Short mmCIF file of C-alpha atoms in Angstrom, two decimals:
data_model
loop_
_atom_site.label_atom_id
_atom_site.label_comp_id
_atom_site.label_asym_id
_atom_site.label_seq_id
_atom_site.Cartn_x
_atom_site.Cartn_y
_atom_site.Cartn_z
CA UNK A 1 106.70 56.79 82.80
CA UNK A 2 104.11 57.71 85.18
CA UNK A 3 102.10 61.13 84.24
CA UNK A 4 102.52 62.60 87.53
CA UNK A 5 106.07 62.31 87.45
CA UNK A 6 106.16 65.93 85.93
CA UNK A 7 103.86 68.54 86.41
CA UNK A 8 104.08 69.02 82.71
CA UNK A 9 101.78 66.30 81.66
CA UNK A 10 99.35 66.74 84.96
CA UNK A 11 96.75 68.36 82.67
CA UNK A 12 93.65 66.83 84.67
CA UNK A 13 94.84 68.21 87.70
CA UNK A 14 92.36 70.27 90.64
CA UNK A 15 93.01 73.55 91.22
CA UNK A 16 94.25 74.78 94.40
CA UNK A 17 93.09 77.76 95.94
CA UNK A 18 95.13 79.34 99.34
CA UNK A 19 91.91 80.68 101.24
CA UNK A 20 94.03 80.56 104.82
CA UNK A 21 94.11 84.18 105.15
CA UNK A 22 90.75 85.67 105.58
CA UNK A 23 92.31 89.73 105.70
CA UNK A 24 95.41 91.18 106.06
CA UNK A 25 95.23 95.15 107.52
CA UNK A 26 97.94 97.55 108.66
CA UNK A 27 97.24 98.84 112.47
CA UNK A 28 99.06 101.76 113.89
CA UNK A 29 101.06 101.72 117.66
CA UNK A 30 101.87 105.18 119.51
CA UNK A 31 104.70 105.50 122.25
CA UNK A 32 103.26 105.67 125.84
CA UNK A 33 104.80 109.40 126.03
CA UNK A 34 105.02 112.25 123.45
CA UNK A 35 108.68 112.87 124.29
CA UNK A 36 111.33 112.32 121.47
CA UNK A 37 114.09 114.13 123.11
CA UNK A 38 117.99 113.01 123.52
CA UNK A 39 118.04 110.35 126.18
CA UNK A 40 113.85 109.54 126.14
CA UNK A 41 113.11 106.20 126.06
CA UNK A 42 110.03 105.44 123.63
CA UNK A 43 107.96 102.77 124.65
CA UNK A 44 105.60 101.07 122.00
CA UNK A 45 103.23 97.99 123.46
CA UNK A 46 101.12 95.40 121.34
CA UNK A 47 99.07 93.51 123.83
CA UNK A 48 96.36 91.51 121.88
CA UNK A 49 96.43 88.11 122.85
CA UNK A 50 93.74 86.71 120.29
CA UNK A 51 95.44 88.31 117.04
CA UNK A 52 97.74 87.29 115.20
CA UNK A 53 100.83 89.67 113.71
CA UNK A 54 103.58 89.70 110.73
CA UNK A 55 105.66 91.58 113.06
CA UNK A 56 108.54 90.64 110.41
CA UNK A 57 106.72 92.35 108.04
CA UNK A 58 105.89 95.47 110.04
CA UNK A 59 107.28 99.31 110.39
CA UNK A 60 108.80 102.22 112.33
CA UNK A 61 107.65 105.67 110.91
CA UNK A 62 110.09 108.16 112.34
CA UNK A 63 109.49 112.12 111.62
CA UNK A 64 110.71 115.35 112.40
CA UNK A 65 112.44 118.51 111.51
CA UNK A 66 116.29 120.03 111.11
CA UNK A 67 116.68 122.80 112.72
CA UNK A 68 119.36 124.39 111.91
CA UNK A 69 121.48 128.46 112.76
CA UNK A 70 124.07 129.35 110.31
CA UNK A 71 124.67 129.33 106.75
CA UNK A 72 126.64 125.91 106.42
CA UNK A 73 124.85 123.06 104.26
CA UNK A 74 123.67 120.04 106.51
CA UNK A 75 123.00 116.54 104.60
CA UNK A 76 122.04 113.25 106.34
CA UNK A 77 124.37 110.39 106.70
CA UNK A 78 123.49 107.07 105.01
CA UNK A 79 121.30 104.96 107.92
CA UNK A 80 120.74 108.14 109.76
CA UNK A 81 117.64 106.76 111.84
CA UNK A 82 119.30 103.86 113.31
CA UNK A 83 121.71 106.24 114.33
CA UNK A 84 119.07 108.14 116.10
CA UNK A 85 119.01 105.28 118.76
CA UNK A 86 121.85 104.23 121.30
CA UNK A 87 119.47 101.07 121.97
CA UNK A 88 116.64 98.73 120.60
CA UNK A 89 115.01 96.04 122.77
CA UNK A 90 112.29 93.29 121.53
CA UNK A 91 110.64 92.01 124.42
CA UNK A 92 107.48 89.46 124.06
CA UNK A 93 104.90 88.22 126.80
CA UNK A 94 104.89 91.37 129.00
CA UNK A 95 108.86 91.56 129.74
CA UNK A 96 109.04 87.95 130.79
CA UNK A 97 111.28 87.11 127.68
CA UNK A 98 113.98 89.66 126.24
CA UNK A 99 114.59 88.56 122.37
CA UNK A 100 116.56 90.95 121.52
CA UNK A 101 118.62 93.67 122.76
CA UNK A 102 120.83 95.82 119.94
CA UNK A 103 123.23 98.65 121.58
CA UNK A 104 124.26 101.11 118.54
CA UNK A 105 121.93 99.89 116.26
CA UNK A 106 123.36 102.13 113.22
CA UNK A 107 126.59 99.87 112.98
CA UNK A 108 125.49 96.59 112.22
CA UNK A 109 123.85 96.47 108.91
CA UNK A 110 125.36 95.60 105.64
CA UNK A 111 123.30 95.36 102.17
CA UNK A 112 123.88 95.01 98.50
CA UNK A 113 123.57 97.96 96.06
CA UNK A 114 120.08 96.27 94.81
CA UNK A 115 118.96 96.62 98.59
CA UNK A 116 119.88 100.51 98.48
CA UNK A 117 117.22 100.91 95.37
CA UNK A 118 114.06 99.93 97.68
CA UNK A 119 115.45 101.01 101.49
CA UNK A 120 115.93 104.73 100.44
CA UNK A 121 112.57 105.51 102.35
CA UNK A 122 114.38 103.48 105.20
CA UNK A 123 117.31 106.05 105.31
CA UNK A 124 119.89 103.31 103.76
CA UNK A 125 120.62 104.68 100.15
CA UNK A 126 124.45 104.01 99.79
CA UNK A 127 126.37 105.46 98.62
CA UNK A 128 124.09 108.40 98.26
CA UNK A 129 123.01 109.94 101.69
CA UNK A 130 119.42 110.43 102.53
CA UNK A 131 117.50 112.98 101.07
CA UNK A 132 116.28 116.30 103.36
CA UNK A 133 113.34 118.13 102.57
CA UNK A 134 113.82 122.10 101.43
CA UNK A 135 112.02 123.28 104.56
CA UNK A 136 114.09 120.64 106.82
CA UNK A 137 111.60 118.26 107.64
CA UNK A 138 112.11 114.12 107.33
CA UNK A 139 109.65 111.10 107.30
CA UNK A 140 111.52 107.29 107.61
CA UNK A 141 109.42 104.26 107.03
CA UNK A 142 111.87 101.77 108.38
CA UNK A 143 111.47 97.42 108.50
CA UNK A 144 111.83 96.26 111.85
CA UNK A 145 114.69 94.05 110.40
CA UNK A 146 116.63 96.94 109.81
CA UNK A 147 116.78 96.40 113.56
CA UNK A 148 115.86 93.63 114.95
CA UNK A 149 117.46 90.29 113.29
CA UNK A 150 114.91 88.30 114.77
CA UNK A 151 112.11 89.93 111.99
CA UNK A 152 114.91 88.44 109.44
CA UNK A 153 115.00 84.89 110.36
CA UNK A 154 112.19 84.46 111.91
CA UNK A 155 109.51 85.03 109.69
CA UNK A 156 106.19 83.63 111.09
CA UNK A 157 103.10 85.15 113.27
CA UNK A 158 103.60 86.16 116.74
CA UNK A 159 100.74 86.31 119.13
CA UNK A 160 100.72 87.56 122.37
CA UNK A 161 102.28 91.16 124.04
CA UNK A 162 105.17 92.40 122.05
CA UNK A 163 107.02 95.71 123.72
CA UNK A 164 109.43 97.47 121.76
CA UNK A 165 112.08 100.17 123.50
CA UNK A 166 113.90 102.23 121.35
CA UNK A 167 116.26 104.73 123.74
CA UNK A 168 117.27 107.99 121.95
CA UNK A 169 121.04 108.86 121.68
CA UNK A 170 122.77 111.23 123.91
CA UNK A 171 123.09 113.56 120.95
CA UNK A 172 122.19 113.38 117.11
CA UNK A 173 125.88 113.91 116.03
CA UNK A 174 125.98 110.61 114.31
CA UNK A 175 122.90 111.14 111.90
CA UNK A 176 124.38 114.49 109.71
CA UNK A 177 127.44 116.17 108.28
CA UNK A 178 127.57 120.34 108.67
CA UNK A 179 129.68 121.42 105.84
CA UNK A 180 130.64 125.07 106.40
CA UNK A 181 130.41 127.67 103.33
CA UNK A 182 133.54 129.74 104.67
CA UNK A 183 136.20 128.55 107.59
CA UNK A 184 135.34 131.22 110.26
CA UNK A 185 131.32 129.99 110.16
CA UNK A 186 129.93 127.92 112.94
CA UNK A 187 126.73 126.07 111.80
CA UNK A 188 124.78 123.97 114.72
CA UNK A 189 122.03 121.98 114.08
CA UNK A 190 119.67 120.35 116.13
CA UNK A 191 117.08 117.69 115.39
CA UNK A 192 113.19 117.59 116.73
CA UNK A 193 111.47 114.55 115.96
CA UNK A 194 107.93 114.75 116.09
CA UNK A 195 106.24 111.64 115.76
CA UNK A 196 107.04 108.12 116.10
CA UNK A 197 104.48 105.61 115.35
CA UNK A 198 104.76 101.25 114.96
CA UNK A 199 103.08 100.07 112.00
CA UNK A 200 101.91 96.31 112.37
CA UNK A 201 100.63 93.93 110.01
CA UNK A 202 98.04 92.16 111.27
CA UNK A 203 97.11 88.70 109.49
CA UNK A 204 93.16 86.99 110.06
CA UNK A 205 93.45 83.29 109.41
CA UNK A 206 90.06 81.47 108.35
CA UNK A 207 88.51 80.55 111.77
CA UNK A 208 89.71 76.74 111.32
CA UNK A 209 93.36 77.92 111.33
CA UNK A 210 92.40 80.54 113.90
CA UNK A 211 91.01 78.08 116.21
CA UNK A 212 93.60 75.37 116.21
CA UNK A 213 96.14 77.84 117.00
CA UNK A 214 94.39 79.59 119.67
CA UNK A 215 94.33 75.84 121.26
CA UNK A 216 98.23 75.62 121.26
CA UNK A 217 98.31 79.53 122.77
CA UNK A 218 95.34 78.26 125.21
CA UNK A 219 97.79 74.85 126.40
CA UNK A 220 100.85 77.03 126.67
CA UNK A 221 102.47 75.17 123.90
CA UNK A 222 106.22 75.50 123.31
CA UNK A 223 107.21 77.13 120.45
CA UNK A 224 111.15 77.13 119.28
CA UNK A 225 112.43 80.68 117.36
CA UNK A 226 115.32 79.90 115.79
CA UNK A 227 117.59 83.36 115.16
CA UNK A 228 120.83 85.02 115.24
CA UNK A 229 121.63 88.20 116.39
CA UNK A 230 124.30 90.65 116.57
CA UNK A 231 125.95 91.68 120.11
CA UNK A 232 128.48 94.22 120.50
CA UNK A 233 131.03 94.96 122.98
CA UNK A 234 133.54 97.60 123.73
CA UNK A 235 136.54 97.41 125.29
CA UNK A 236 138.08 100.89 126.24
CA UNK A 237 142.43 100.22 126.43
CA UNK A 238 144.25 102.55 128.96
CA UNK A 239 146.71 105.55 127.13
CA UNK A 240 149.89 104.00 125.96
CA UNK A 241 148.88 99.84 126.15
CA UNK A 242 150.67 98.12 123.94
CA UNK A 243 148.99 95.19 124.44
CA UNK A 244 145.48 93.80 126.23
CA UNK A 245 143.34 90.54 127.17
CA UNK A 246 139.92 90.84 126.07
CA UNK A 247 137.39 88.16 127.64
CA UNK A 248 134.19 87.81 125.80
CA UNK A 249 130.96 85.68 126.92
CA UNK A 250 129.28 83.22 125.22
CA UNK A 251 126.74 80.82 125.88
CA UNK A 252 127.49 77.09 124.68
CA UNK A 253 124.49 75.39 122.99
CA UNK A 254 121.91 78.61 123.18
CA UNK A 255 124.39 80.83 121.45
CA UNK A 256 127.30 79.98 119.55
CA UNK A 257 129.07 82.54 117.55
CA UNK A 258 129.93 82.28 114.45
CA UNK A 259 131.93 85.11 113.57
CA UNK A 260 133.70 87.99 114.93
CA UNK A 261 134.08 91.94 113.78
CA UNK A 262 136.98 93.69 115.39
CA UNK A 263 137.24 97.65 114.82
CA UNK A 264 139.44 99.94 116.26
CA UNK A 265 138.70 103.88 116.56
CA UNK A 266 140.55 107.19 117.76
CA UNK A 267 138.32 109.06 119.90
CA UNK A 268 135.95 110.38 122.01
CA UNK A 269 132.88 107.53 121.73
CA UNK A 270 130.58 107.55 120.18
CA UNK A 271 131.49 108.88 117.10
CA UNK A 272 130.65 105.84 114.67
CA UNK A 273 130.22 107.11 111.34
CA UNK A 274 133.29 107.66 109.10
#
């Protein structure tokens, strides 16, 4: 039996030594506008078109303050800053191509109870709730694949302008619970966020790495990104139906879908949380 056959008996072998990444450093992205407000859309643009990014790898940092008038006891709900959001949009090469667009971005995820251990900074900490400061105030550090599902399958550099949009909610209902001390008490709360800030990993290949993909950037090379991602739609049925056709879209060959989630509520929209 030939000696390479197992690595086991390759005792005279070289060793290897991974020197493709010169440096690896965290960079920090600010919103175009200051505004955090119910409805605001925050804008956050990458445009560096010789650098190369582990976008799957990067950050939101979401922070702020509860403000709150009344004695009642308010507690976050588990994923409270995806609920912050109506919508999220991933958009690369300077709006040309729209990856990703995720309406009600605090319904879609689903993780394990060893996933809750590590994502408690991230707001997800089922079936505990996020934790609120004593004096109100909140910092998230959330993945990017907590949003986007691209940053989940798609796991390799991406060079070139990256926008992302995340569009406040109409109203922060979604992210906390208000439990009232005594029936006839009437506790409102209201949430300020203060700062909202992208941070990106930013990978430096050794320069003969560097150079051969600048090349395929410089001759406009295709490049395939294989992903799936979530799409929701909602059908609103006319009081007293008993019955309704629902049409829904799909694309044949660019997206096939491979499964479908089907919840009803009672209600004024868009009260998701249980």
């Amino acid at each position: 039996m030939s000696t390479n056959q197992r690595p086991m008996f390759n005792v005279f072998r070289k060793v290897n030594f991974d020197d493709s990444i010169e440096k690896i450093e965290w960079r920090t992205y600010y919103p175009y506008t200051r505004s955090f407000r119910n409805n605001d859309i925050i804008e956050i643009v990458i445009n560096q078109s010789t650098f190369f990014d582990a976008t799957y790898d990067s950050q939101l940092l979401v922070s702020g303050k509860i403000i709150k008038t009344g004695d009642g006891d308010v507690s976050f709900v588990n994923n409270a800053p995806a609920f912050m959001f109506s919508s999220v949009k991933y958009v690369l090469g300077g709006g040309s191509k729209e990856m990703e667009l995720v309406q009600d971005p605090g319904i879609y995820l689903c993780y394990t109870s060893e996933d809750s251990k590590h994502l408690a900074i991230s707001g997800w900490n089922f079936p505990n709730s996020p934790k609120l400061n004593p004096d109100g105030t909140f910092t998230f550090l959330i993945p990017l694949g907590h949003f986007f599902n691209i940053f989940n399958d798609y796991r390799t550099i991406i060079c070139g302008m990256q926008t992302f949009t995340f569009t406040r909610a109409n109203n922060d209902a979604n992210c906390f619970i208000v439990k009232e001390k005594t029936p006839t008490s009437n506790t409102t709360v209201k949430m300020d966020i203060q700062n909202v800030e992208l941070k990106i990993k930013r990978i430096y290949p050794e320069s003969g790495i560097k150079e051969k993909l600048l090349e395929g950037v410089a001759a406009n090379n295709s490049i395939i990104m294989p992903y799936r991602q979530w799409d929701v739609q909602v059908k609103t049925l006319a009081a007293g139906a008993i019955s309704d056709t629902w049409a829904v879209k799909t694309t044949l060959h660019v997206e096939s879908p491979r499964y479908v989630i089907v919840r009803r509520t009672i209600g004024i929209m868009p009260q998701w949380r249980p």
